[in-house]
Coordinates of C-alpha atoms in Angstrom, one line a residue:
M1030 CA 0.0 0.0 0.0
K1031 CA 1.4 3.4 -1.0
I1032 CA 1.9 5.9 1.7
N1033 CA -0.4 8.5 0.0
K1034 CA -3.2 5.9 0.0
L1035 CA -2.6 5.3 3.7
I1036 CA -2.7 9.0 4.6
N1037 CA -5.9 9.4 2.6
C1038 CA -7.5 6.5 4.4
F1039 CA -6.7 8.1 7.8
T1040 CA -7.6 11.7 7.0
A1041 CA -10.7 11.1 4.9
L1042 CA -14.1 10.8 6.6
S1043 CA -14.5 7.2 7.8
M1044 CA -17.9 7.1 6.1
M1045 CA -16.3 7.5 2.7
L1046 CA -14.2 4.4 3.4
I1047 CA -17.4 2.4 4.0
I1048 CA -19.6 3.4 1.2
S1049 CA -17.0 4.0 -1.6
N1050 CA -17.8 0.6 -3.2
G1051 CA -21.6 0.8 -2.9
A1052 CA -23.4 0.5 -6.1
K1053 CA -25.8 3.3 -5.2
A1054 CA -23.3 5.5 -3.3
Q1055 CA -24.3 8.5 -5.3
Q1056 CA -27.9 8.3 -4.0
P1057 CA -29.0 9.9 -0.7
N1058 CA -28.2 7.6 2.2
P1059 CA -30.1 8.4 5.4
L1060 CA -28.0 5.9 7.4
A1061 CA -24.8 7.6 6.2
E1062 CA -26.1 10.9 7.5
K1063 CA -26.8 9.3 10.9
Y1064 CA -23.3 7.8 10.9
E1065 CA -21.9 11.3 10.6
E1066 CA -24.0 12.3 13.7
F1067 CA -22.7 9.2 15.5
T1068 CA -19.0 10.2 14.9
L1069 CA -19.6 13.5 16.8
I1070 CA -20.7 11.7 20.0
G1071 CA -18.0 11.8 22.7
K1072 CA -19.0 9.2 25.3
V1073 CA -19.4 5.5 24.4
Q1074 CA -22.5 5.2 26.6
D1075 CA -24.1 7.9 24.4
Q1076 CA -22.8 6.1 21.3
E1077 CA -24.4 2.9 22.4
K1078 CA -27.8 4.6 23.1
F1079 CA -27.7 6.3 19.7
Y1080 CA -27.1 2.9 18.0
K1081 CA -29.9 1.2 19.8
D1082 CA -32.3 4.0 19.0
L1083 CA -31.1 4.1 15.4
I1084 CA -31.5 0.4 14.7
K1085 CA -35.2 0.5 15.8
K1086 CA -35.8 3.2 13.1
I1087 CA -33.5 1.8 10.4
P1088 CA -33.2 -2.0 10.7
E1089 CA -30.0 -3.7 9.8
T1090 CA -30.0 -5.3 6.3
E1091 CA -27.4 -6.8 3.9
K1092 CA -27.3 -3.4 2.1
N1093 CA -26.4 -1.3 5.2
R1094 CA -24.4 -3.9 7.2
K1095 CA -21.1 -2.3 6.5
I1096 CA -22.2 1.0 8.0
Y1097 CA -23.6 -0.8 11.1
D1098 CA -20.4 -2.8 11.4
R1099 CA -18.5 0.4 11.5
I1100 CA -20.8 1.9 14.2
K1101 CA -20.6 -1.3 16.3
G1102 CA -16.9 -1.6 15.7
A1103 CA -16.3 1.9 17.0
I1104 CA -18.5 1.2 20.1
A1105 CA -16.5 -2.0 20.7
I1106 CA -13.2 -0.1 20.6
N1107 CA -14.4 2.6 22.8
W1108 CA -15.7 0.1 25.4
L1109 CA -12.2 -1.5 25.3
H1110 CA -10.6 1.9 25.8
D1111 CA -12.9 2.3 28.9
E1112 CA -11.6 -1.1 30.1
N1113 CA -15.1 -2.7 29.9
L1114 CA -14.2 -6.2 28.5
E1115 CA -17.7 -7.6 28.6
K1116 CA -19.1 -4.7 26.5
F1117 CA -16.2 -5.0 24.1
K1118 CA -16.9 -8.7 23.6
Y1119 CA -20.6 -8.0 22.9
Y1120 CA -19.7 -5.8 19.9
D1121 CA -16.3 -7.4 19.1
K1122 CA -17.4 -9.3 15.9
S1123 CA -18.0 -5.9 14.1
V1124 CA -14.3 -4.8 14.5
K1125 CA -13.6 -5.7 10.8
D1126 CA -12.0 -2.7 9.1
G1127 CA -8.5 -1.2 9.1
L1128 CA -9.5 1.9 11.1
S1129 CA -11.0 -0.1 13.9
L1130 CA -8.0 -2.5 13.9
F1131 CA -5.6 0.4 14.0
E1132 CA -7.4 1.8 17.1
L1133 CA -7.5 -1.6 18.8
T1134 CA -3.7 -2.1 18.3
N1135 CA -3.1 1.3 19.9
I1136 CA -4.9 0.2 23.0
L1137 CA -3.2 -3.2 23.3
E1138 CA 0.2 -1.7 22.7
K1139 CA -0.3 1.0 25.4
W1140 CA -1.4 -1.7 27.9
L1141 CA 1.5 -3.9 27.0
D1142 CA 4.0 -1.0 27.6
E1143 CA 2.2 -0.3 30.9
Q1144 CA 2.1 -4.0 31.8
K1145 CA -1.6 -3.6 32.3
H1146 CA -4.5 -6.0 31.6
M1147 CA -2.0 -8.5 30.3
E1148 CA -4.5 -11.4 30.1
W1149 CA -6.7 -9.3 27.9
V1150 CA -3.8 -8.3 25.7
D1151 CA -2.8 -12.0 25.4
V1152 CA -6.2 -13.3 24.5
I1153 CA -7.3 -10.4 22.2
S1154 CA -4.0 -10.3 20.2
K1155 CA -4.0 -14.0 19.6
Q1156 CA -7.6 -14.1 18.5
Y1157 CA -7.2 -11.1 16.1
I1158 CA -4.0 -12.6 14.6
K1159 CA -6.0 -15.8 13.8
D1160 CA -9.0 -13.8 12.5
I1161 CA -6.9 -11.6 10.1
E1162 CA -5.0 -14.7 8.8
N1163 CA -8.3 -16.4 8.2
G1164 CA -9.8 -13.4 6.4
L1165 CA -12.4 -12.7 9.1
R1166 CA -11.1 -9.2 9.7
K1167 CA -9.6 -7.0 7.0
D1168 CA -6.3 -5.3 7.7
D1169 CA -6.8 -2.5 5.3
F1170 CA -3.7 -0.5 6.3
E1171 CA -1.5 -3.7 6.4
H1172 CA -0.3 -2.6 9.9
A1173 CA -2.4 -4.4 12.4
H1174 CA -1.1 -8.0 11.7
E1175 CA 2.6 -7.2 12.2
L1176 CA 1.9 -5.2 15.3
L1177 CA -0.3 -7.9 16.8
L1178 CA 2.4 -10.4 16.2
E1179 CA 4.9 -8.1 18.1
I1180 CA 2.5 -7.7 21.0
S1181 CA 1.6 -11.4 21.2
A1182 CA 5.3 -12.4 21.0
T1183 CA 6.2 -10.0 23.8
V1184 CA 3.4 -11.3 26.0
D1185 CA 4.5 -14.9 25.3
C1186 CA 8.1 -14.0 26.3
I1187 CA 6.9 -12.3 29.6
N1188 CA 4.8 -15.4 30.3
G1189 CA 7.9 -17.7 29.8
D1190 CA 7.0 -19.1 26.4
K1191 CA 10.3 -18.1 24.8
S1192 CA 10.3 -20.3 21.8
S1193 CA 6.8 -19.2 20.7
A1194 CA 7.8 -15.6 21.3
L1195 CA 10.9 -16.0 19.0
A1196 CA 8.8 -17.6 16.3
K1197 CA 6.2 -14.9 16.3
I1198 CA 8.7 -12.0 16.4
N1199 CA 10.6 -13.5 13.5
E1200 CA 7.3 -13.8 11.6
A1201 CA 6.7 -10.1 12.4
L1202 CA 10.2 -9.3 11.1
K1203 CA 9.2 -10.8 7.7
D1204 CA 5.9 -8.9 7.7
A1205 CA 7.2 -5.4 7.9
K1206 CA 4.9 -3.6 5.4
M1207 CA 4.4 -0.5 7.5
R1208 CA 7.3 -0.5 10.0
N1209 CA 9.8 1.2 7.7
M1210 CA 7.5 4.1 6.8
N1211 CA 7.9 7.2 8.8
Y1212 CA 4.3 7.4 9.7
F1213 CA 3.4 5.8 13.0
K1214 CA 5.3 7.0 16.1
D1215 CA 8.3 4.9 17.0
S1216 CA 6.9 1.8 15.2
K1217 CA 10.4 0.6 14.2
P1218 CA 12.2 1.4 17.5
N1219 CA 9.4 -0.3 19.4
F1220 CA 9.7 -3.4 17.3
I1221 CA 13.5 -3.5 17.7
S1222 CA 13.2 -3.1 21.4
R1223 CA 10.8 -6.0 21.6
Y1224 CA 12.9 -8.1 19.2
A1225 CA 16.0 -7.6 21.4
F1226 CA 14.1 -8.4 24.6
I1227 CA 13.0 -11.7 23.0
L1228 CA 16.5 -12.5 21.6
D1229 CA 18.0 -11.9 25.0
A1230 CA 15.5 -14.2 26.7
N1231 CA 16.4 -16.9 24.2
G1232 CA 20.1 -16.7 25.1
Q1233 CA 21.0 -14.5 22.1
T1234 CA 22.3 -11.7 24.2
Q1235 CA 25.1 -10.5 22.0
K1236 CA 22.8 -10.4 18.9
A1237 CA 20.4 -8.3 21.0
I1238 CA 23.1 -5.9 21.9
D1239 CA 24.4 -5.7 18.4
T1240 CA 20.9 -5.1 17.0
L1241 CA 20.2 -2.3 19.5
T1242 CA 23.6 -0.7 19.0
V1243 CA 23.0 -0.3 15.3
S1244 CA 19.6 1.2 16.0
V1245 CA 21.0 3.8 18.4
K1246 CA 23.8 4.7 16.0
E1247 CA 21.2 5.2 13.2
A1248 CA 18.9 7.2 15.5
E1249 CA 16.2 4.5 15.1
S1250 CA 15.6 4.8 18.8
N1251 CA 13.5 6.1 21.6
P1252 CA 13.7 6.2 25.4
K1253 CA 12.2 2.7 25.6
L1254 CA 14.8 1.2 23.3
L1255 CA 17.7 3.0 25.1
S1256 CA 16.4 1.5 28.4
T1257 CA 16.4 -1.9 26.8
L1258 CA 19.9 -1.6 25.6
K1259 CA 21.2 -0.3 29.0
T1260 CA 19.5 -3.2 30.8
I1261 CA 20.8 -5.9 28.5
Y1262 CA 24.3 -4.4 28.2
A1263 CA 24.6 -4.0 32.0
K1264 CA 24.1 -7.8 32.5
I1265 CA 27.5 -8.4 30.8
N1266 CA 29.4 -5.1 31.4
G1267 CA 27.9 -3.5 34.5
E1268 CA 25.5 -0.6 34.9
D1269 CA 28.1 2.2 34.8
N1270 CA 29.6 0.9 31.5
A1271 CA 26.1 0.5 30.1
I1272 CA 25.3 4.2 30.7
K1273 CA 28.6 5.3 29.2
Y1274 CA 28.1 3.0 26.2
V1275 CA 24.6 4.2 25.4
T1276 CA 25.6 7.9 25.9
S1277 CA 28.5 7.6 23.5
L1278 CA 26.2 6.0 20.9
Q1279 CA 23.7 8.9 21.3
D1280 CA 26.4 11.5 20.9
E1281 CA 27.6 9.8 17.7
A1282 CA 24.1 9.8 16.3
Y1283 CA 23.5 13.5 17.1
Q1284 CA 26.8 14.5 15.6
H1285 CA 25.9 12.7 12.4
Y1286 CA 22.7 14.8 12.0
Y1287 CA 24.5 18.0 13.0
K1288 CA 27.1 17.6 10.3
A1289 CA 24.5 16.5 7.7
L1290 CA 22.4 19.6 8.3
E1291 CA 25.1 22.2 8.5
S1292 CA 24.9 22.7 4.7
K1293 CA 21.1 23.2 4.9
W1294 CA 21.4 26.5 6.8
D1295 CA 20.3 29.3 4.4
P1296 CA 22.7 32.3 4.6
I1297 CA 20.3 34.6 2.8
G1298 CA 17.0 33.3 4.2
K1299 CA 13.7 35.1 3.9
P1300 CA 11.7 37.2 6.3
A1301 CA 9.0 35.3 8.2
P1302 CA 5.4 36.4 7.5
T1303 CA 4.0 39.4 9.3
I1304 CA 0.5 38.0 9.4
A1305 CA -1.2 37.9 12.8
I1306 CA -3.0 34.8 13.9
T1307 CA -4.1 33.6 17.4
K1308 CA -2.9 31.2 20.0
L1309 CA -5.3 28.5 21.2
N1310 CA -5.7 30.6 24.4
G1311 CA -7.0 33.5 22.3
Q1312 CA -4.0 35.7 22.5
E1313 CA -2.6 37.3 19.3
F1314 CA 0.5 35.8 17.7
K1315 CA 3.0 37.6 15.4
V1316 CA 6.5 36.5 14.6
S1317 CA 7.8 40.1 15.3
D1318 CA 6.8 39.7 19.0
Y1319 CA 9.5 37.0 19.3
K1320 CA 12.5 38.9 17.8
G1321 CA 15.6 38.1 19.8
K1322 CA 14.6 34.5 20.1
I1323 CA 15.2 31.5 17.9
M1324 CA 11.7 30.2 17.0
V1325 CA 10.3 27.0 15.6
V1326 CA 6.9 26.8 14.0
D1327 CA 5.5 23.4 13.0
F1328 CA 2.3 22.9 11.1
W1329 CA -0.1 20.1 12.1
S1330 CA -3.7 18.9 12.4
T1331 CA -5.4 16.5 14.7
T1332 CA -6.0 14.0 11.9
C1333 CA -2.3 13.9 10.9
T1334 CA -0.7 10.8 12.6
P1335 CA 2.9 11.7 11.7
C1336 CA 2.4 15.3 13.0
K1337 CA 1.4 13.9 16.5
A1338 CA 4.3 11.5 16.3
C1339 CA 6.7 14.5 16.4
F1340 CA 5.4 15.9 19.6
P1341 CA 7.4 13.9 22.2
A1342 CA 10.6 15.1 20.5
F1343 CA 9.3 18.7 20.5
E1344 CA 8.6 18.5 24.2
R1345 CA 12.2 17.4 24.8
I1346 CA 13.5 20.3 22.8
V1347 CA 11.3 22.8 24.8
A1348 CA 12.7 21.3 28.0
D1349 CA 16.3 21.7 26.7
Y1350 CA 15.9 25.4 25.9
K1351 CA 13.6 26.4 28.7
N1352 CA 16.2 28.8 30.1
E1353 CA 17.3 30.3 26.7
P1354 CA 15.8 32.8 24.3
F1355 CA 13.8 30.1 22.4
Q1356 CA 10.2 29.5 21.5
L1357 CA 8.4 26.5 19.8
F1358 CA 4.9 26.6 18.4
V1359 CA 2.7 24.0 16.8
A1360 CA 0.3 25.7 14.4
G1361 CA -2.9 23.8 13.8
I1362 CA -4.4 24.3 10.3
A1363 CA -7.9 24.0 8.9
E1364 CA -9.7 23.0 12.1
D1365 CA -11.9 24.8 14.6
K1366 CA -10.9 25.7 18.1
E1367 CA -13.1 23.0 19.7
T1368 CA -11.4 20.2 17.8
Q1369 CA -7.9 21.5 18.7
Q1370 CA -8.8 22.0 22.3
K1371 CA -10.4 18.5 22.6
Y1372 CA -7.2 16.9 21.3
V1373 CA -4.9 19.0 23.6
D1374 CA -7.0 18.2 26.6
K1375 CA -7.3 14.5 25.9
S1376 CA -3.6 14.0 25.0
K1377 CA -2.4 16.4 27.7
L1378 CA -0.2 18.2 25.2
T1379 CA 2.1 20.8 26.8
L1380 CA 3.3 22.5 23.6
D1381 CA 2.2 26.0 22.8
V1382 CA -0.5 25.8 20.1
L1383 CA -1.4 28.3 17.4
R1384 CA -4.6 28.5 15.4
D1385 CA -4.5 28.9 11.6
P1386 CA -7.9 27.7 10.6
D1387 CA -7.9 29.6 7.3
M1388 CA -4.3 28.6 6.6
E1389 CA -3.2 32.2 6.1
F1390 CA 0.1 31.9 7.9
Y1391 CA 0.6 28.4 6.4
K1392 CA 0.3 29.8 2.9
A1393 CA 2.3 32.9 3.6
I1394 CA 5.3 31.0 5.0
G1395 CA 5.3 28.6 2.1
A1396 CA 4.4 25.3 3.9
K1397 CA 3.8 22.3 1.7
G1398 CA 2.0 19.9 4.0
T1399 CA 1.9 18.6 7.5
P1400 CA 4.1 18.2 9.5
H1401 CA 6.3 21.0 8.1
K1402 CA 8.6 23.0 10.5
F1403 CA 10.4 26.3 10.0
I1404 CA 13.3 27.5 12.1
I1405 CA 13.4 31.3 12.4
D1406 CA 16.5 33.2 13.7
P1407 CA 16.4 36.0 16.3
K1408 CA 16.1 38.6 13.5
G1409 CA 12.9 37.0 12.2
I1410 CA 14.5 35.4 9.2
I1411 CA 13.6 31.8 8.1
R1412 CA 16.9 29.9 8.0
M1413 CA 16.0 26.2 8.0
E1414 CA 13.0 23.9 7.5
G1415 CA 12.0 20.2 7.6
I1416 CA 9.2 18.3 6.1
G1417 CA 7.7 15.1 7.6
Y1418 CA 8.2 12.9 10.6
A1419 CA 11.7 11.6 11.0
G1420 CA 10.6 8.1 11.9
S1421 CA 11.6 7.9 15.6
T1422 CA 11.5 10.1 18.6
D1423 CA 15.3 10.3 18.9
R1424 CA 15.8 11.1 15.2
E1425 CA 13.2 13.8 15.3
Y1426 CA 14.8 15.2 18.4
Y1427 CA 18.4 15.1 17.0
E1428 CA 17.4 16.7 13.7
L1429 CA 15.5 19.6 15.3
K1430 CA 18.1 20.1 18.0
A1431 CA 20.8 20.2 15.3
M1432 CA 18.8 22.8 13.3
V1433 CA 18.3 24.9 16.5
E1434 CA 22.0 24.7 17.4
I1435 CA 23.2 25.5 13.9
T1436 CA 20.9 28.6 13.8
K1437 CA 22.1 29.5 17.3
K1438 CA 25.8 29.3 16.2
H1439 CA 25.2 31.5 13.1
A1440 CA 23.2 34.0 15.1
A1441 CA 26.1 34.4 17.6
D1442 CA 28.6 34.8 14.7
N1443 CA 26.5 37.6 13.2
N1444 CA 26.3 39.6 16.4

């Protein structure tokens, strides 16, 4: 599946995914209109009531089953999110499409990382692997199967079934359709961390260390992977040596990106736009108000998965420069305030958010998509930019930090 097709699948209305192949999709569809109402309901209890009332008015038929499956699938996932296993089981058979499977894997992966509801994770992941392989559920985005294999393998290893874990993780290694695309947050580092954990458990400790070492050198890493490497390396070489080893690999990776990006600094640059927009808190924003500071502006939307994948690295950058003349903003485009605020509240995002609903600032600065970040020097001149998600939290962090440091160096030289 091409990446453009994947992005379109995630950002288009879910309803379009369901009715696109219908023979009479061009005709008015009252259930489709009701589905759009359903997607705006926040609480799963209210979603369930809406569904029960709806099916009394518009009975389920062969013709509208796909839409009802999408409704029931969403209810199932939301009950699982609320940790109500019985309710999830009641609607579970309708979790059939790629979007629902994507949301389900997010929940299971989060619980695995938190070591929470491990029995549920074990049972659900194994059942869904079997169902996908038997064609009972459609992995539209070619992402769920490989991730479910990773999850199930890790649970097996934790439960002491090391040989089963190794077999599953090796199968997932062959099934890497989406892992190498820079789309989902830390998908490759998370896999490598789980792979190394299972290798080590099966007595292949040096292979685990070598695999993790290459990942850190190539910035295919995140805090979880670094912790895995420290733990495994310390078993052979001691904790102090493990810390030194990992730190040296991180320094090597950062220096690589610094050197690679030095030539990207624009000695001429162009003035940042003077257009005024607003912050999410309602205050006015103009670039000119931040002269004297290095500023990063990154464009995003709540429907952009790679945009949100960048945020953990951005938060690390903000922490690094909290005592320096520096400011980072994420500018949300083409969305209303309520949508942005809902995401910020739910995700507990700490970054400073701008609102650019009409994309005026976006167009004026010359952005070409999301995510797209611009680095502005203390005189208000755009010096560097970067498009897309780098593929891992550490690589995103190294690249942005290098751009900030390069801009900082040139700013000092020009004073």
